[in-house]
Amino acid sequence: MADAGVTGVAVKLGELAAAEATALLRVDTEIRSLRRKLAYLQALVRGADRARRGRANELLLLWLRETREVAFEVEDAVDEFHLRVEAFHLSAKGRRGWWHGAAFNLVQGLATQIVVRHGLSHQIVKINERIDELNQNKETYAIESFPSETWNSSSIETDPEWYEDGYVEDSRESEFATLKDQIIDREKIVCHRAVISILGECGIGKKTLARKLYNDPDIMRNFEVHAWVCLPPHIRFTDYVESMYKQVSSEVPEAPEEVDKASLEPGNGETTSKERKLRQLMQNRRYLVVLDGLVEISDWNSLLDVLPDENNGSRILLTTRLSVKEINHMDPRIAPLELGCLETIHGQQLFCRQVFGAKKPPEIYKCKAYYDKVHNISTGLPLAIIVLAGVLRSKVIPTEWNDVLEQLETNGQPKPVGSIWSLAFDDLPHHLKSCFLYFASMSENIIVYPDRLVRLWIAEGFVVPKKGKTLEEVGFDYLKDLVSRGLVQVMDKDAGGRIKLVAIHNLLHAFLESEARDSGFLEIHHQANVLNPNAVRRLAVHNYVDSFVNIPNEFPKLRSLLCDFAEDQRSSSVYESLRPQTVWGSFAEMCLRACGSSDRAGLKTIHGLHFLQGSRFLRVIDLNGLKIQKLPDEIGRIIHLRYLGIRNSNLEELPSSISKLDNLQTLDVRRTNVTRVVDEFWEIEALRHVLAEKILLPDCRVSLNNLMTLDGAEPSNPWHDQICPLNYMLCLRSLSLSGISDTHTKALSAALRKMEFLVNLNLSGEVLPSTMFTDSSMRRLQVLILHGKLEDLDASKSDRYVMPNLTMLHLHKSELSQPFVDKLAVLPCIAEMELSYCSYSGATLVFPGRGFQSLRKLKLINLCALEELVVEPGAMPMLSVLAMHGCSSLKVLDGLNDLEHLQELALYNMDVLADTIKLDDKKLCDKIKCLTTPTKVDRGVVAGYWVRNLGRPAMTSPAAPELPCGDLERSGSVGRKATDDIEVHYSSGGAWTRLAQV
């Protein structure tokens, strides 16, 4: 894929040509000449890339390889130029005093410019000569390479819900009905723990069908416990158990003090202990567990042994590519359902839905010959139909549809289905090809948080600025384009309809891995055994077995390093807090350290990142799970660095040299012990996103107009009206701040009045300002999470709240009254609301008529004073889920039967009310999902341990690391709402968490 390489270099040349430094160095003419030559070369390369996938001759492949090498040489020359110029600016920045003043800088600057200009000019001349040689060789050896054809964009209007999946409704209705009957078993014929299997080839739609079943309201209500476990290759059995345990523990009431600490202790019994704990949680409960993607049966018996069989109608739903013969022994009493390719009529329905949305096709599109061709080419494979529809939906019929379909046939016979992936990739606009290829850097079978993905695209330079939009907004437009083409799947959306989780199908991932490797875009390894580290430009290392992998010491051409490792849970901060600190334990640890045997002191546990010394061009470092205790000082010399992500609990501090990274855009140190960074760091004007667990925010005085995300910050000093760091961060879109006291509220309130771009706001402290409800600056706010008492709430004379776009509201310990609820009821867009832990102080809670018109999910937690809940006529007409826990005094529920869309009523630790409903209200009783009765009364349950996950919240920070293989379909809440973290820390203030599957 030389096209993406040449495109990326052309963009860099454009940036260089526009830079002020280029004009000073007088190399503008050479650069513009090189850009023109690359533009012509790029047009030829696009056509050659298509030919490469066919029966291309050896000369064409050689020419493409040399073209790619030339593009890389241009990139090296540009980056070397920037490196030397920025190194000069950095050294000048550190000089102080009259002797090192302007005169000295001018003299040294002129000398530096002469040297750098000469070097860059010399390199450009040599590169131009190589391009001329390439063109000459093409003519001499008659290498055929035709410029790629372009199609005009169609003006077809599609349904705005183009990413909604209608696959099941259109094509698998009978299979869905059959499986649903088997799972629910209303006649109670099958009481044993049944294994219901969905078989079929890759891309046939097994996972989509299983997801539809898993999320079906009738099936939800039929089971107390739900878990979705992905079973990818190359993962430890302990990770399967850990994934299942986290989900089950989030649904089953369990006191924190009863957590089996032995399950977190190191040693041979670790797995056994966690398995035993999981069995204990699932005993005497009817459960549904989805095991998605079984490819080997070696761990099957072990997995089955973890799940108790108590003849209570529990179910295991299995999706696999294995044959009937291979899995028949799992439950011979239940016949597996084997999915086949779609029939023509069902394939046509799916195709039309993908192309036209919910609208009927225009008359010109009703030619049956097109649908017959589509079915013949796709062989009825749903994934192939969706991807082909993504290509055709932007083309004009009939001429361009004919051209596309002809490319997928040879002598009237369809090419292999893989040709559809190639065509869809070639059809992408040039700016999207690198973005799509970037999915190859992520492990197979994972879900991806789009915020992190977009930040990586920006750091790589893939996102082209567009007038009137931030880079992040442009990047999300890119992602939506990939989704609309069927190349990326939307796995979940937030309350406001924003894409929250995405994934890529395994077949497309395999294609991208091959394409990235063949084009030199990326190298992917499970170990760091790189054959030629001197030539690697992007490296992805995936290892879910080890938490330490030796990485070579030098990558002179490396631009990006993305690592995903098995994180050692024993080294996490959670484990440290639970680990018993006995005299013997301390003594044993001291002896191990003295002998060099401590698992935290050996050379094989803590990585030194020595490769940084020889990797000057790095732009992206993203390390997940790699054991690192301290970043080396050499990090400050990598002045190209734009993205630094270290997510592992071993990391304790950041070096002071990090303040030298003037181009740094993103710092991600979540799931670490980093609590402070040098004050000079907050002077980096390029900063866009800072994400941490609890990092101290100093009194910085530099305007950070590019900063959009500040997540996990805590004030380091009292604030005053004019001394508040937030006054210099007025362009924030997302703010998460904890540790707020009465010494901060006045200044915080004043700063919030100036933040007109805020979308997500999460505040936690003893006392919080309440002015955000009446400030017009909060008009863009969509997510509001408050932990703490609201200051002077009743002092406001305003008769309404100004939050027209608020979609999710979580309030904890806010001590609200009915007038506050009445004002909230008028807000037009609230879709999810949580009131917990003394957030409401009255005995009667009334949802006023015609109020909360958009509310779909409501959660009430430990409102101990609440005795009566009243829903007046016309209130909450869209409510589908109501969950209540620990409202021990609640005796009256009035008006719930009038809620037409209410699908689920979940009551926890409220036995008296549950018994009353069972006896007196059959209609309402049918909507109850489960009635969990804890073994103890008033166990002090925290939200993360009991909440059945009812839909995940919009992210309070756009932070987005992927979930590893073995993702949680429903995970417990994260205390600080860092909803994209893997490590789940159960603490008060649980979230709506329903994590979409891989």
mmCIF file of C-alpha atoms in Angstrom, residues 752-942:
data_model
loop_
_atom_site.group_PDB
_atom_site.id
_atom_site.type_symbol
_atom_site.label_atom_id
_atom_site.label_comp_id
_atom_site.label_asym_id
_atom_site.label_seq_id
_atom_site.Cartn_x
_atom_site.Cartn_y
_atom_site.Cartn_z
ATOM 1 C CA LEU A 752 -16.900 27.443 34.601
ATOM 2 C CA ARG A 753 -18.795 30.554 33.547
ATOM 3 C CA LYS A 754 -16.065 31.149 30.956
ATOM 4 C CA MET A 755 -15.906 27.567 29.621
ATOM 5 C CA GLU A 756 -18.379 27.710 26.765
ATOM 6 C CA PHE A 757 -17.147 24.536 25.048
ATOM 7 C CA LEU A 758 -17.589 22.030 27.899
ATOM 8 C CA VAL A 759 -19.304 18.809 26.900
ATOM 9 C CA ASN A 760 -18.379 16.524 29.818
ATOM 10 C CA LEU A 761 -18.045 17.700 33.415
ATOM 11 C CA ASN A 762 -17.203 15.486 36.408
ATOM 12 C CA LEU A 763 -16.691 17.170 39.808
ATOM 13 C CA SER A 764 -16.024 15.510 43.135
ATOM 14 C CA GLY A 765 -15.428 17.070 46.541
ATOM 15 C CA GLU A 766 -16.847 18.166 49.862
ATOM 16 C CA VAL A 767 -18.689 21.173 48.438
ATOM 17 C CA LEU A 768 -19.463 21.867 44.789
ATOM 18 C CA PRO A 769 -20.722 25.006 43.065
ATOM 19 C CA SER A 770 -24.274 24.896 41.774
ATOM 20 C CA THR A 771 -24.079 27.785 39.327
ATOM 21 C CA MET A 772 -23.467 25.470 36.385
ATOM 22 C CA PHE A 773 -27.206 24.748 36.315
ATOM 23 C CA THR A 774 -28.050 28.374 35.589
ATOM 24 C CA ASP A 775 -25.000 29.561 33.622
ATOM 25 C CA SER A 776 -25.609 29.998 29.907
ATOM 26 C CA SER A 777 -22.037 28.878 29.291
ATOM 27 C CA MET A 778 -23.193 25.281 29.943
ATOM 28 C CA ARG A 779 -25.360 25.158 26.833
ATOM 29 C CA ARG A 780 -23.101 22.548 25.161
ATOM 30 C CA LEU A 781 -22.845 20.310 28.246
ATOM 31 C CA GLN A 782 -23.977 16.727 27.606
ATOM 32 C CA VAL A 783 -22.674 14.750 30.593
ATOM 33 C CA LEU A 784 -22.712 16.003 34.197
ATOM 34 C CA ILE A 785 -21.488 13.889 37.128
ATOM 35 C CA LEU A 786 -21.363 15.438 40.587
ATOM 36 C CA HIS A 787 -20.086 13.788 43.774
ATOM 37 C CA GLY A 788 -20.723 16.105 46.733
ATOM 38 C CA LYS A 789 -23.088 18.609 48.268
ATOM 39 C CA LEU A 790 -24.142 21.449 46.019
ATOM 40 C CA GLU A 791 -23.389 24.862 47.480
ATOM 41 C CA ASP A 792 -26.187 27.448 47.764
ATOM 42 C CA LEU A 793 -28.550 25.397 45.644
ATOM 43 C CA ASP A 794 -31.659 27.033 47.076
ATOM 44 C CA ALA A 795 -30.163 30.524 46.836
ATOM 45 C CA SER A 796 -30.650 30.607 43.068
ATOM 46 C CA LYS A 797 -33.632 32.735 42.052
ATOM 47 C CA SER A 798 -33.700 31.309 38.531
ATOM 48 C CA ASP A 799 -36.923 29.512 37.626
ATOM 49 C CA ARG A 800 -35.226 27.240 35.106
ATOM 50 C CA TYR A 801 -31.950 25.484 34.331
ATOM 51 C CA VAL A 802 -29.984 26.256 31.166
ATOM 52 C CA MET A 803 -28.733 22.888 29.915
ATOM 53 C CA PRO A 804 -30.498 22.216 26.626
ATOM 54 C CA ASN A 805 -28.110 19.443 25.527
ATOM 55 C CA LEU A 806 -27.643 17.545 28.796
ATOM 56 C CA THR A 807 -28.188 13.817 28.146
ATOM 57 C CA MET A 808 -26.725 12.145 31.239
ATOM 58 C CA LEU A 809 -26.912 13.315 34.855
ATOM 59 C CA HIS A 810 -25.417 11.516 37.860
ATOM 60 C CA LEU A 811 -25.799 13.073 41.314
ATOM 61 C CA HIS A 812 -24.265 11.670 44.492
ATOM 62 C CA LYS A 813 -24.678 13.057 48.029
ATOM 63 C CA SER A 814 -26.170 16.244 46.608
ATOM 64 C CA GLU A 815 -29.031 16.593 49.154
ATOM 65 C CA LEU A 816 -31.579 17.787 46.609
ATOM 66 C CA SER A 817 -35.235 18.731 47.082
ATOM 67 C CA GLN A 818 -38.392 18.414 45.000
ATOM 68 C CA PRO A 819 -38.116 21.941 43.476
ATOM 69 C CA PHE A 820 -34.742 20.944 42.034
ATOM 70 C CA VAL A 821 -36.277 17.840 40.415
ATOM 71 C CA ASP A 822 -39.083 19.968 38.992
ATOM 72 C CA LYS A 823 -36.557 22.217 37.271
ATOM 73 C CA LEU A 824 -34.630 19.226 35.918
ATOM 74 C CA ALA A 825 -37.857 17.808 34.490
ATOM 75 C CA VAL A 826 -38.044 20.599 31.906
ATOM 76 C CA LEU A 827 -34.619 19.824 30.389
ATOM 77 C CA PRO A 828 -35.372 18.339 26.972
ATOM 78 C CA CYS A 829 -32.589 15.822 26.406
ATOM 79 C CA ILE A 830 -31.857 13.966 29.670
ATOM 80 C CA ALA A 831 -31.814 10.275 28.743
ATOM 81 C CA GLU A 832 -30.032 8.750 31.759
ATOM 82 C CA MET A 833 -30.243 9.868 35.373
ATOM 83 C CA GLU A 834 -28.848 8.484 38.605
ATOM 84 C CA LEU A 835 -29.688 9.723 42.108
ATOM 85 C CA SER A 836 -27.678 8.024 44.823
ATOM 86 C CA TYR A 837 -26.425 8.224 48.384
ATOM 87 C CA CYS A 838 -28.390 11.067 49.941
ATOM 88 C CA SER A 839 -28.747 12.893 46.644
ATOM 89 C CA TYR A 840 -32.460 13.354 47.451
ATOM 90 C CA SER A 841 -33.549 14.312 50.957
ATOM 91 C CA GLY A 842 -37.355 14.205 50.777
ATOM 92 C CA ALA A 843 -39.770 11.429 51.738
ATOM 93 C CA THR A 844 -41.730 11.713 48.480
ATOM 94 C CA LEU A 845 -40.163 11.932 45.034
ATOM 95 C CA VAL A 846 -42.521 13.145 42.318
ATOM 96 C CA PHE A 847 -41.771 13.069 38.615
ATOM 97 C CA PRO A 848 -44.064 15.838 37.374
ATOM 98 C CA GLY A 849 -46.454 15.442 34.484
ATOM 99 C CA ARG A 850 -44.976 16.111 31.054
ATOM 100 C CA GLY A 851 -41.527 16.091 32.651
ATOM 101 C CA PHE A 852 -38.412 14.131 31.602
ATOM 102 C CA GLN A 853 -39.687 13.547 28.084
ATOM 103 C CA SER A 854 -36.441 11.896 26.909
ATOM 104 C CA LEU A 855 -35.532 9.885 30.020
ATOM 105 C CA ARG A 856 -34.899 6.225 29.224
ATOM 106 C CA LYS A 857 -32.916 4.945 32.202
ATOM 107 C CA LEU A 858 -33.345 5.884 35.846
ATOM 108 C CA LYS A 859 -31.396 4.572 38.829
ATOM 109 C CA LEU A 860 -32.108 5.296 42.510
ATOM 110 C CA ILE A 861 -29.506 4.135 45.028
ATOM 111 C CA ASN A 862 -29.676 4.170 48.830
ATOM 112 C CA LEU A 863 -32.206 6.985 49.121
ATOM 113 C CA CYS A 864 -32.892 5.962 52.697
ATOM 114 C CA ALA A 865 -35.428 8.708 53.448
ATOM 115 C CA LEU A 866 -37.547 8.000 50.366
ATOM 116 C CA GLU A 867 -40.964 6.504 51.210
ATOM 117 C CA GLU A 868 -43.034 7.189 48.119
ATOM 118 C CA LEU A 869 -42.244 7.353 44.390
ATOM 119 C CA VAL A 870 -44.891 9.030 42.228
ATOM 120 C CA VAL A 871 -44.928 9.212 38.432
ATOM 121 C CA GLU A 872 -47.577 11.670 37.321
ATOM 122 C CA PRO A 873 -49.449 11.185 34.022
ATOM 123 C CA GLY A 874 -47.316 12.060 31.015
ATOM 124 C CA ALA A 875 -44.011 11.930 32.914
ATOM 125 C CA MET A 876 -41.097 9.872 31.617
ATOM 126 C CA PRO A 877 -42.974 8.477 28.604
ATOM 127 C CA MET A 878 -39.815 6.884 27.144
ATOM 128 C CA LEU A 879 -38.526 5.219 30.331
ATOM 129 C CA SER A 880 -37.445 1.649 29.607
ATOM 130 C CA VAL A 881 -35.297 0.718 32.638
ATOM 131 C CA LEU A 882 -35.842 1.574 36.301
ATOM 132 C CA ALA A 883 -33.341 0.230 38.846
ATOM 133 C CA MET A 884 -33.561 0.769 42.588
ATOM 134 C CA HIS A 885 -31.263 -0.402 45.349
ATOM 135 C CA GLY A 886 -31.257 0.011 49.089
ATOM 136 C CA CYS A 887 -34.237 2.382 49.246
ATOM 137 C CA SER A 888 -35.299 0.550 52.392
ATOM 138 C CA SER A 889 -38.108 2.925 53.384
ATOM 139 C CA LEU A 890 -39.806 2.940 49.981
ATOM 140 C CA LYS A 891 -43.278 1.456 50.283
ATOM 141 C CA VAL A 892 -45.322 3.053 47.504
ATOM 142 C CA LEU A 893 -44.794 3.009 43.740
ATOM 143 C CA ASP A 894 -47.471 5.030 41.987
ATOM 144 C CA GLY A 895 -47.905 5.439 38.237
ATOM 145 C CA LEU A 896 -45.403 2.881 36.925
ATOM 146 C CA ASN A 897 -48.046 0.882 35.092
ATOM 147 C CA ASP A 898 -48.742 3.892 32.881
ATOM 148 C CA LEU A 899 -45.186 3.785 31.482
ATOM 149 C CA GLU A 900 -45.767 2.064 28.145
ATOM 150 C CA HIS A 901 -42.091 1.616 27.293
ATOM 151 C CA LEU A 902 -40.975 0.263 30.674
ATOM 152 C CA GLN A 903 -39.248 -3.035 29.895
ATOM 153 C CA GLU A 904 -37.360 -3.719 33.080
ATOM 154 C CA LEU A 905 -37.787 -2.995 36.770
ATOM 155 C CA ALA A 906 -34.761 -4.105 38.795
ATOM 156 C CA LEU A 907 -35.047 -4.143 42.584
ATOM 157 C CA TYR A 908 -32.122 -4.960 44.843
ATOM 158 C CA ASN A 909 -32.145 -5.369 48.618
ATOM 159 C CA MET A 910 -35.784 -4.234 48.776
ATOM 160 C CA ASP A 911 -37.570 -7.452 49.708
ATOM 161 C CA VAL A 912 -40.686 -5.917 51.285
ATOM 162 C CA LEU A 913 -41.513 -3.851 48.215
ATOM 163 C CA ALA A 914 -40.763 -6.786 45.945
ATOM 164 C CA ASP A 915 -43.135 -9.056 47.842
ATOM 165 C CA THR A 916 -45.824 -6.373 47.709
ATOM 166 C CA ILE A 917 -45.522 -6.086 43.930
ATOM 167 C CA LYS A 918 -45.654 -9.849 43.544
ATOM 168 C CA LEU A 919 -48.892 -10.047 45.510
ATOM 169 C CA ASP A 920 -50.711 -6.943 44.336
ATOM 170 C CA ASP A 921 -49.478 -5.941 40.889
ATOM 171 C CA LYS A 922 -49.154 -8.770 38.376
ATOM 172 C CA LYS A 923 -48.621 -6.411 35.445
ATOM 173 C CA LEU A 924 -45.705 -4.673 37.126
ATOM 174 C CA CYS A 925 -44.333 -7.954 38.440
ATOM 175 C CA ASP A 926 -43.926 -9.216 34.875
ATOM 176 C CA LYS A 927 -41.485 -6.397 34.218
ATOM 177 C CA ILE A 928 -39.213 -7.255 37.129
ATOM 178 C CA LYS A 929 -35.920 -8.604 35.875
ATOM 179 C CA CYS A 930 -34.752 -10.222 39.114
ATOM 180 C CA LEU A 931 -35.141 -9.899 42.846
ATOM 181 C CA THR A 932 -31.770 -10.481 44.446
ATOM 182 C CA THR A 933 -31.883 -11.171 48.169
ATOM 183 C CA PRO A 934 -28.522 -10.640 49.889
ATOM 184 C CA THR A 935 -27.427 -13.147 52.511
ATOM 185 C CA LYS A 936 -26.957 -10.269 54.937
ATOM 186 C CA VAL A 937 -29.011 -7.193 55.644
ATOM 187 C CA ASP A 938 -27.427 -3.775 55.193
ATOM 188 C CA ARG A 939 -24.141 -5.113 53.917
ATOM 189 C CA GLY A 940 -22.816 -1.735 52.903
ATOM 190 C CA VAL A 941 -22.843 -2.699 49.264
ATOM 191 C CA VAL A 942 -21.122 -0.262 46.987
#
